Short mmCIF file of C-alpha atoms in Angstrom, two decimals:
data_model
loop_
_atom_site.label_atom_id
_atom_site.label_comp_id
_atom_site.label_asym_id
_atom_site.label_seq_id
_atom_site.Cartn_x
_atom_site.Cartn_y
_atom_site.Cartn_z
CA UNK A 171 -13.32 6.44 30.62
CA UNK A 172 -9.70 7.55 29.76
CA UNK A 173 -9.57 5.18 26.88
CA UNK A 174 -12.55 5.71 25.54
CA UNK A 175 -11.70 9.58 25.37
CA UNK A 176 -9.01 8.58 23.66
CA UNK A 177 -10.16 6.13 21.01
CA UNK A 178 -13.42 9.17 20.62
CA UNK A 179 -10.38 11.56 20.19
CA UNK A 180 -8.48 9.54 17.65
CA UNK A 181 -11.30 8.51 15.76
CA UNK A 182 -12.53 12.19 15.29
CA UNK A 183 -9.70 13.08 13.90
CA UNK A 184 -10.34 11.25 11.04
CA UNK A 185 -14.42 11.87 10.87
CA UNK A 186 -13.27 15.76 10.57
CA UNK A 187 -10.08 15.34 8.54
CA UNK A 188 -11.35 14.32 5.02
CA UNK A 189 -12.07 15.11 1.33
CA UNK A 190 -15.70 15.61 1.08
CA UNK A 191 -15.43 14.42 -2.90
CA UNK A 192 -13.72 11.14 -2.22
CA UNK A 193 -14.19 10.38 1.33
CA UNK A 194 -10.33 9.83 1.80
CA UNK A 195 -8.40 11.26 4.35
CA UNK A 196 -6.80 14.33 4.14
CA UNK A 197 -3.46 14.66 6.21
CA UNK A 198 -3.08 18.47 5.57
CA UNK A 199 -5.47 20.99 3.52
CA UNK A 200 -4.30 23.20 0.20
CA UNK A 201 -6.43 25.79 -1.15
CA UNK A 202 -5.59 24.98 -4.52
CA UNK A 203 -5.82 20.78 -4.28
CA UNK A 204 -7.52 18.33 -2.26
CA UNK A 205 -4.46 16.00 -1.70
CA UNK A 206 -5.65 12.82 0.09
CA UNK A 207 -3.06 9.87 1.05
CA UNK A 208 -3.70 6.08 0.53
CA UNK A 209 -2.06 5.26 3.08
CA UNK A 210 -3.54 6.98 6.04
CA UNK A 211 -6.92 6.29 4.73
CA UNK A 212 -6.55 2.73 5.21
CA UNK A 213 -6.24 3.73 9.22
CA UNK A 214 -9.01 5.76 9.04
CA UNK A 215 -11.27 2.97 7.49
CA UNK A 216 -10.43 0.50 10.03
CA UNK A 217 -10.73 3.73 12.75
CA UNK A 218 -14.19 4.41 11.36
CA UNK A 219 -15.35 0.83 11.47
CA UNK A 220 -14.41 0.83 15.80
CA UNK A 221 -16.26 4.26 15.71
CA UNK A 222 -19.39 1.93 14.35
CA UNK A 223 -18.81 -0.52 16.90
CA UNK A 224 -18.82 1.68 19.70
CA UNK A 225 -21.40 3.75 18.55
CA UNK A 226 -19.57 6.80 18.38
CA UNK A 227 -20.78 7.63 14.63
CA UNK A 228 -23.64 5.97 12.91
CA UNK A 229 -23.26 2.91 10.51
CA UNK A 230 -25.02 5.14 7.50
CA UNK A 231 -22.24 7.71 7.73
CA UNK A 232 -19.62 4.69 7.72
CA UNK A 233 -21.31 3.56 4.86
CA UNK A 234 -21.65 6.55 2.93
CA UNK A 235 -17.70 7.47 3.38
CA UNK A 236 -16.57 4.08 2.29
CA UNK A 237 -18.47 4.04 -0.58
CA UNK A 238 -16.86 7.01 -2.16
CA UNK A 239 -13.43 5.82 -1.39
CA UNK A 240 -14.38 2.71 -3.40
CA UNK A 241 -15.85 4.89 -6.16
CA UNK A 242 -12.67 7.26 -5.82
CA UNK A 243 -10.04 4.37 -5.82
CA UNK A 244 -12.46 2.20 -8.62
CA UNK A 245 -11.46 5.18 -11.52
CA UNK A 246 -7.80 6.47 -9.88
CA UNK A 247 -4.91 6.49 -11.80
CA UNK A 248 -3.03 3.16 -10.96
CA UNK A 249 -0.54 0.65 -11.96
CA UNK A 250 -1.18 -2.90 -12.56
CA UNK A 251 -4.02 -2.22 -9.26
CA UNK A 252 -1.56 -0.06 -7.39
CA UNK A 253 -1.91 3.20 -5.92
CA UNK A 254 0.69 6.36 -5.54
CA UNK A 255 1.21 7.61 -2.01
CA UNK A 256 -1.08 10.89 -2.60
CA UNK A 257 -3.46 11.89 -4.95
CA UNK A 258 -5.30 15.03 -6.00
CA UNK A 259 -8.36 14.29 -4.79
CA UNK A 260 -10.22 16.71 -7.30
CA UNK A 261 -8.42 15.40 -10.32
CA UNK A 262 -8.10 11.45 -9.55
CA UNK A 263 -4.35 11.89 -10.55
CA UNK A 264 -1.05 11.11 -8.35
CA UNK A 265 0.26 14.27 -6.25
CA UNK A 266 4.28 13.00 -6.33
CA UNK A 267 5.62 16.44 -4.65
CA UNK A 268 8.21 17.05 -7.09
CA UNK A 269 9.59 13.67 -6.47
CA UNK A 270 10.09 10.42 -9.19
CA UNK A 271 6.81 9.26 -10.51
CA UNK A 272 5.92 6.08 -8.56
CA UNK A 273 3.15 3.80 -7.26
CA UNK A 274 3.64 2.73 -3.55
CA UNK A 275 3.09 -1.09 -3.29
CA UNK A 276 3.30 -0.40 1.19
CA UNK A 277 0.61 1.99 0.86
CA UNK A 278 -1.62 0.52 -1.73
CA UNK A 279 -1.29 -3.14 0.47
CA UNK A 280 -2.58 -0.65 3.66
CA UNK A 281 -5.98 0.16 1.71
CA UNK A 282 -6.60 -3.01 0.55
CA UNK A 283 -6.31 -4.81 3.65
CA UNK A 284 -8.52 -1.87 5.42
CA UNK A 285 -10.79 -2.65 2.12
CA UNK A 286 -11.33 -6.70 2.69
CA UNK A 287 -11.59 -5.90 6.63
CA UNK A 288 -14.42 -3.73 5.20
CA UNK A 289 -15.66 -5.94 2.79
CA UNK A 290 -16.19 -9.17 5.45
CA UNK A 291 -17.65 -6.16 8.35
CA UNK A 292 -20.69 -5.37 5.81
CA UNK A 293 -22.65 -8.19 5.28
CA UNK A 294 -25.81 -6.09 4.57
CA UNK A 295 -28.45 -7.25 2.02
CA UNK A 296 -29.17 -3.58 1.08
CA UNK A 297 -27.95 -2.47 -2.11
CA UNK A 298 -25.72 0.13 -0.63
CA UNK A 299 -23.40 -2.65 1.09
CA UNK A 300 -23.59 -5.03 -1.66
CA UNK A 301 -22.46 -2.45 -4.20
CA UNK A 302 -18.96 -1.73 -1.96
CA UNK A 303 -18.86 -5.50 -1.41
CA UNK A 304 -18.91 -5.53 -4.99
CA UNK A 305 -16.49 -2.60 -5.80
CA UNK A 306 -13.67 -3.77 -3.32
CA UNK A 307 -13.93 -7.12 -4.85
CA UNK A 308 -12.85 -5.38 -8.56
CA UNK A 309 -10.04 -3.47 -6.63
CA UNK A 310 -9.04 -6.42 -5.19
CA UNK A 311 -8.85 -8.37 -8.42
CA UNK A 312 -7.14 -5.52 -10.39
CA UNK A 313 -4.06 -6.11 -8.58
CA UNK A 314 -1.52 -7.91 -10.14
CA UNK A 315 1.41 -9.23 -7.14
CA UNK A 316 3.59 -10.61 -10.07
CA UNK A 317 4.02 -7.72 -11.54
CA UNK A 318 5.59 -5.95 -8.24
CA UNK A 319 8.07 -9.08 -7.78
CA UNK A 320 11.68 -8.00 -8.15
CA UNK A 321 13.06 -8.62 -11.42
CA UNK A 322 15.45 -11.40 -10.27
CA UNK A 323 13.84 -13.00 -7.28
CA UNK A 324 9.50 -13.49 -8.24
CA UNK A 325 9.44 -14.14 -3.98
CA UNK A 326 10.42 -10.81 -3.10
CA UNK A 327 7.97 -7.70 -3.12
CA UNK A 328 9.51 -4.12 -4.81
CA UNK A 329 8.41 -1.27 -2.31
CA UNK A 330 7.36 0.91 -5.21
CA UNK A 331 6.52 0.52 -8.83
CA UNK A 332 8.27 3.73 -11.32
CA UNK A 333 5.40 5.63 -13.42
CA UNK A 334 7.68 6.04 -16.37
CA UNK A 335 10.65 2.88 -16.18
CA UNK A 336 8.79 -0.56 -15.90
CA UNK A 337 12.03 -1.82 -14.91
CA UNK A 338 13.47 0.63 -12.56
CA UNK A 339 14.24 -1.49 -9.57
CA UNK A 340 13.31 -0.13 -5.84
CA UNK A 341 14.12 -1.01 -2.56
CA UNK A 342 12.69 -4.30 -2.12
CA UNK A 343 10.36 -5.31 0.95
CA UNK A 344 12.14 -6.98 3.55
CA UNK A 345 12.80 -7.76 7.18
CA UNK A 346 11.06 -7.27 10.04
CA UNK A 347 8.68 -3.98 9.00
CA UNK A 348 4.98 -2.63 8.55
CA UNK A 349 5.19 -3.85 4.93
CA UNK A 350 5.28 -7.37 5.33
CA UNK A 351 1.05 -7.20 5.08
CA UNK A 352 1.81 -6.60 1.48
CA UNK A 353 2.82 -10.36 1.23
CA UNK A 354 -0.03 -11.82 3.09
CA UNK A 355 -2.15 -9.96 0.63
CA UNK A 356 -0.15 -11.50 -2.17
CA UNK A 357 0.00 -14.79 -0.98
CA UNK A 358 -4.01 -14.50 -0.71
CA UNK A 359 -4.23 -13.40 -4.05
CA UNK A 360 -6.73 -15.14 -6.32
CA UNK A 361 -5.32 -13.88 -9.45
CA UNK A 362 -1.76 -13.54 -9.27
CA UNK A 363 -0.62 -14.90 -5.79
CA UNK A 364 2.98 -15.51 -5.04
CA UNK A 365 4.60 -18.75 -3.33
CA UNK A 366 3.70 -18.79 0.83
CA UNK A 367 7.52 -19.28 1.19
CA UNK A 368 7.85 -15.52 0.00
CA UNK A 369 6.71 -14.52 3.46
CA UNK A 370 9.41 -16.40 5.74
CA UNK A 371 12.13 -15.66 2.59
CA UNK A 372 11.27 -11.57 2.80
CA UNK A 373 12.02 -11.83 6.89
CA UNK A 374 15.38 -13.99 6.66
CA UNK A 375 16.42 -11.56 3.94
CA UNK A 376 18.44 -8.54 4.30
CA UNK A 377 19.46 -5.41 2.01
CA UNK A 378 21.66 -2.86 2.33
CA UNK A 379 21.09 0.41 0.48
CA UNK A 380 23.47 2.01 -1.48
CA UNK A 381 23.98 4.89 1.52
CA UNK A 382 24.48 2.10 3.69
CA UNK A 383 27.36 0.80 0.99
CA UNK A 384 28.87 4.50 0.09
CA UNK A 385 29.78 4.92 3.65
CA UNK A 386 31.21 1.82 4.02
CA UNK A 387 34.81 0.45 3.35
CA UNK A 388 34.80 -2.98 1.35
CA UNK A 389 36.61 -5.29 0.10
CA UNK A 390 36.98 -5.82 -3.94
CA UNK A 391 35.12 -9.06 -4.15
CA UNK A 392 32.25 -10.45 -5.79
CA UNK A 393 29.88 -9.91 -3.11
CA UNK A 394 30.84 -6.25 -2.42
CA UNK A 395 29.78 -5.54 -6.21
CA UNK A 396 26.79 -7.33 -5.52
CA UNK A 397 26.00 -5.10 -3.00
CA UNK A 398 26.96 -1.64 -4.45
CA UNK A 399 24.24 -2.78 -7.27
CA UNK A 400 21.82 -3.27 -4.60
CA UNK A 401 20.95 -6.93 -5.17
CA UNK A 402 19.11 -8.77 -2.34
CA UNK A 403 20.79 -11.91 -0.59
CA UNK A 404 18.73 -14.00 1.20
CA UNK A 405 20.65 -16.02 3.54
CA UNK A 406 24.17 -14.19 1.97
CA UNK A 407 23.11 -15.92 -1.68
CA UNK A 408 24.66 -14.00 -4.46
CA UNK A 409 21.23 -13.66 -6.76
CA UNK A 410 23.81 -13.42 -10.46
CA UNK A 411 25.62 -16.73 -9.38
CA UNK A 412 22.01 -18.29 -9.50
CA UNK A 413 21.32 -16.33 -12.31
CA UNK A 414 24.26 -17.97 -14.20
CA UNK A 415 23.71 -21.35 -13.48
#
């Protein structure tokens, strides 16, 4: 009984919490904007879809919610298929909070894999189901993995594509961490997939942020360069030596 109080709990936190227009969650309310994140809507798909299950809300409402995310995330403003963090849910337009105009590749991996969870649960023949079958499968193919690779290394996911600077290089996607979906997605591509080694490559490697390097004392080599221009060395490979060869 405990646990089911709690699953009830969690999972009416997202019925309540959510933009009426677009069906996506809502993780605080604004008078002014809807803002709605990508993220934490993927959660509250896959929440929703247990609620089914357990018969805590009906499948019509589960139905009806997804199928104006799909409409919602079908016409938002994107990049090569990706999604910002947050969006104005009124306006279909990225909310960046006064911070550099990007797309979040973590995020946008989230609500896809939420999306093809959703997309394999509804197996209706009604025209409802078939139509998000149908609109997932267009988000789905919109999304181009290549295009998020980091400019020297096509194995390695970027965490975030820039609005403005196509080649603006971000933190890349690597070790142990929550984002690591984003390459089983891109593996599975059918469009655009990346080599299955990318997967095992992004856990061996490691990257060091430029923080990490200002408050650290090294040496004047050629790897310490390396690093203060934030390249990524899998297995302590200097990416411009293979670069020059």
């Amino acid at each position: 009984e405990l646990f089911s109080l709690i699953q009830i709990a969690h999972i009416n936190y997202f019925v309540e919490n959510y933009d009426i227009n677009t069906g996506m969650h809502m993780p605080f309310r604004m008078k002014e904007k809807a803002i709605v994140s990508v993220k934490e809507t993927g959660g509250a798909i896959l929440s929703l879809m247990v609620g089914v299950e357990k018969n805590f809300i009906s499948r019509p409402l589960f139905i009806s919610r997804v199928k104006r995310i799909v409409k919602f995330l079908a016409t938002a403003q994107n990049k090569h298929g990706f999604f910002s963090s947050y969006y104005d849910g009124r306006k279909g337009i990225p909310e960046y909070f006064d911070r550099r105009p990007q797309y979040d590749v973590e995020s946008s991996a989230a609500i896809m894999e939420a999306l093809l969870v959703v997309r394999q649960y509804l197996k209706g023949d009604d025209e409802a189901e078939k139509e998000i079958r149908r609109g997932i499968s267009d988000i789905w193919e919109r999304m181009d993995w290549k295009a998020v690779t980091m400019p020297y290394d096509p194995q390695t996911l970027r965490s975030n594509l820039d609005m403005l600077d196509e080649y603006h290089v971000s933190e890349p996607i690597v070790g142990v961490n929550q984002g690591l979906n984003a390459y089983m997605l891109a593996m599975a591509s059918t469009r655009s997939n990346i080599p299955i080694a990318s997967f095992a490559n992004a856990i061996e490697s490691k990257y060091v942020s430029r923080a990490e390097v200002s408050s650290s004392l090294l040496p004047d080599t050629t790897f310490s360069d390396s690093v203060r221009q934030n390249y990524l060395f899998p297995d302590g490979v200097d990416r411009r030596e293979q670069d020059s060869l």
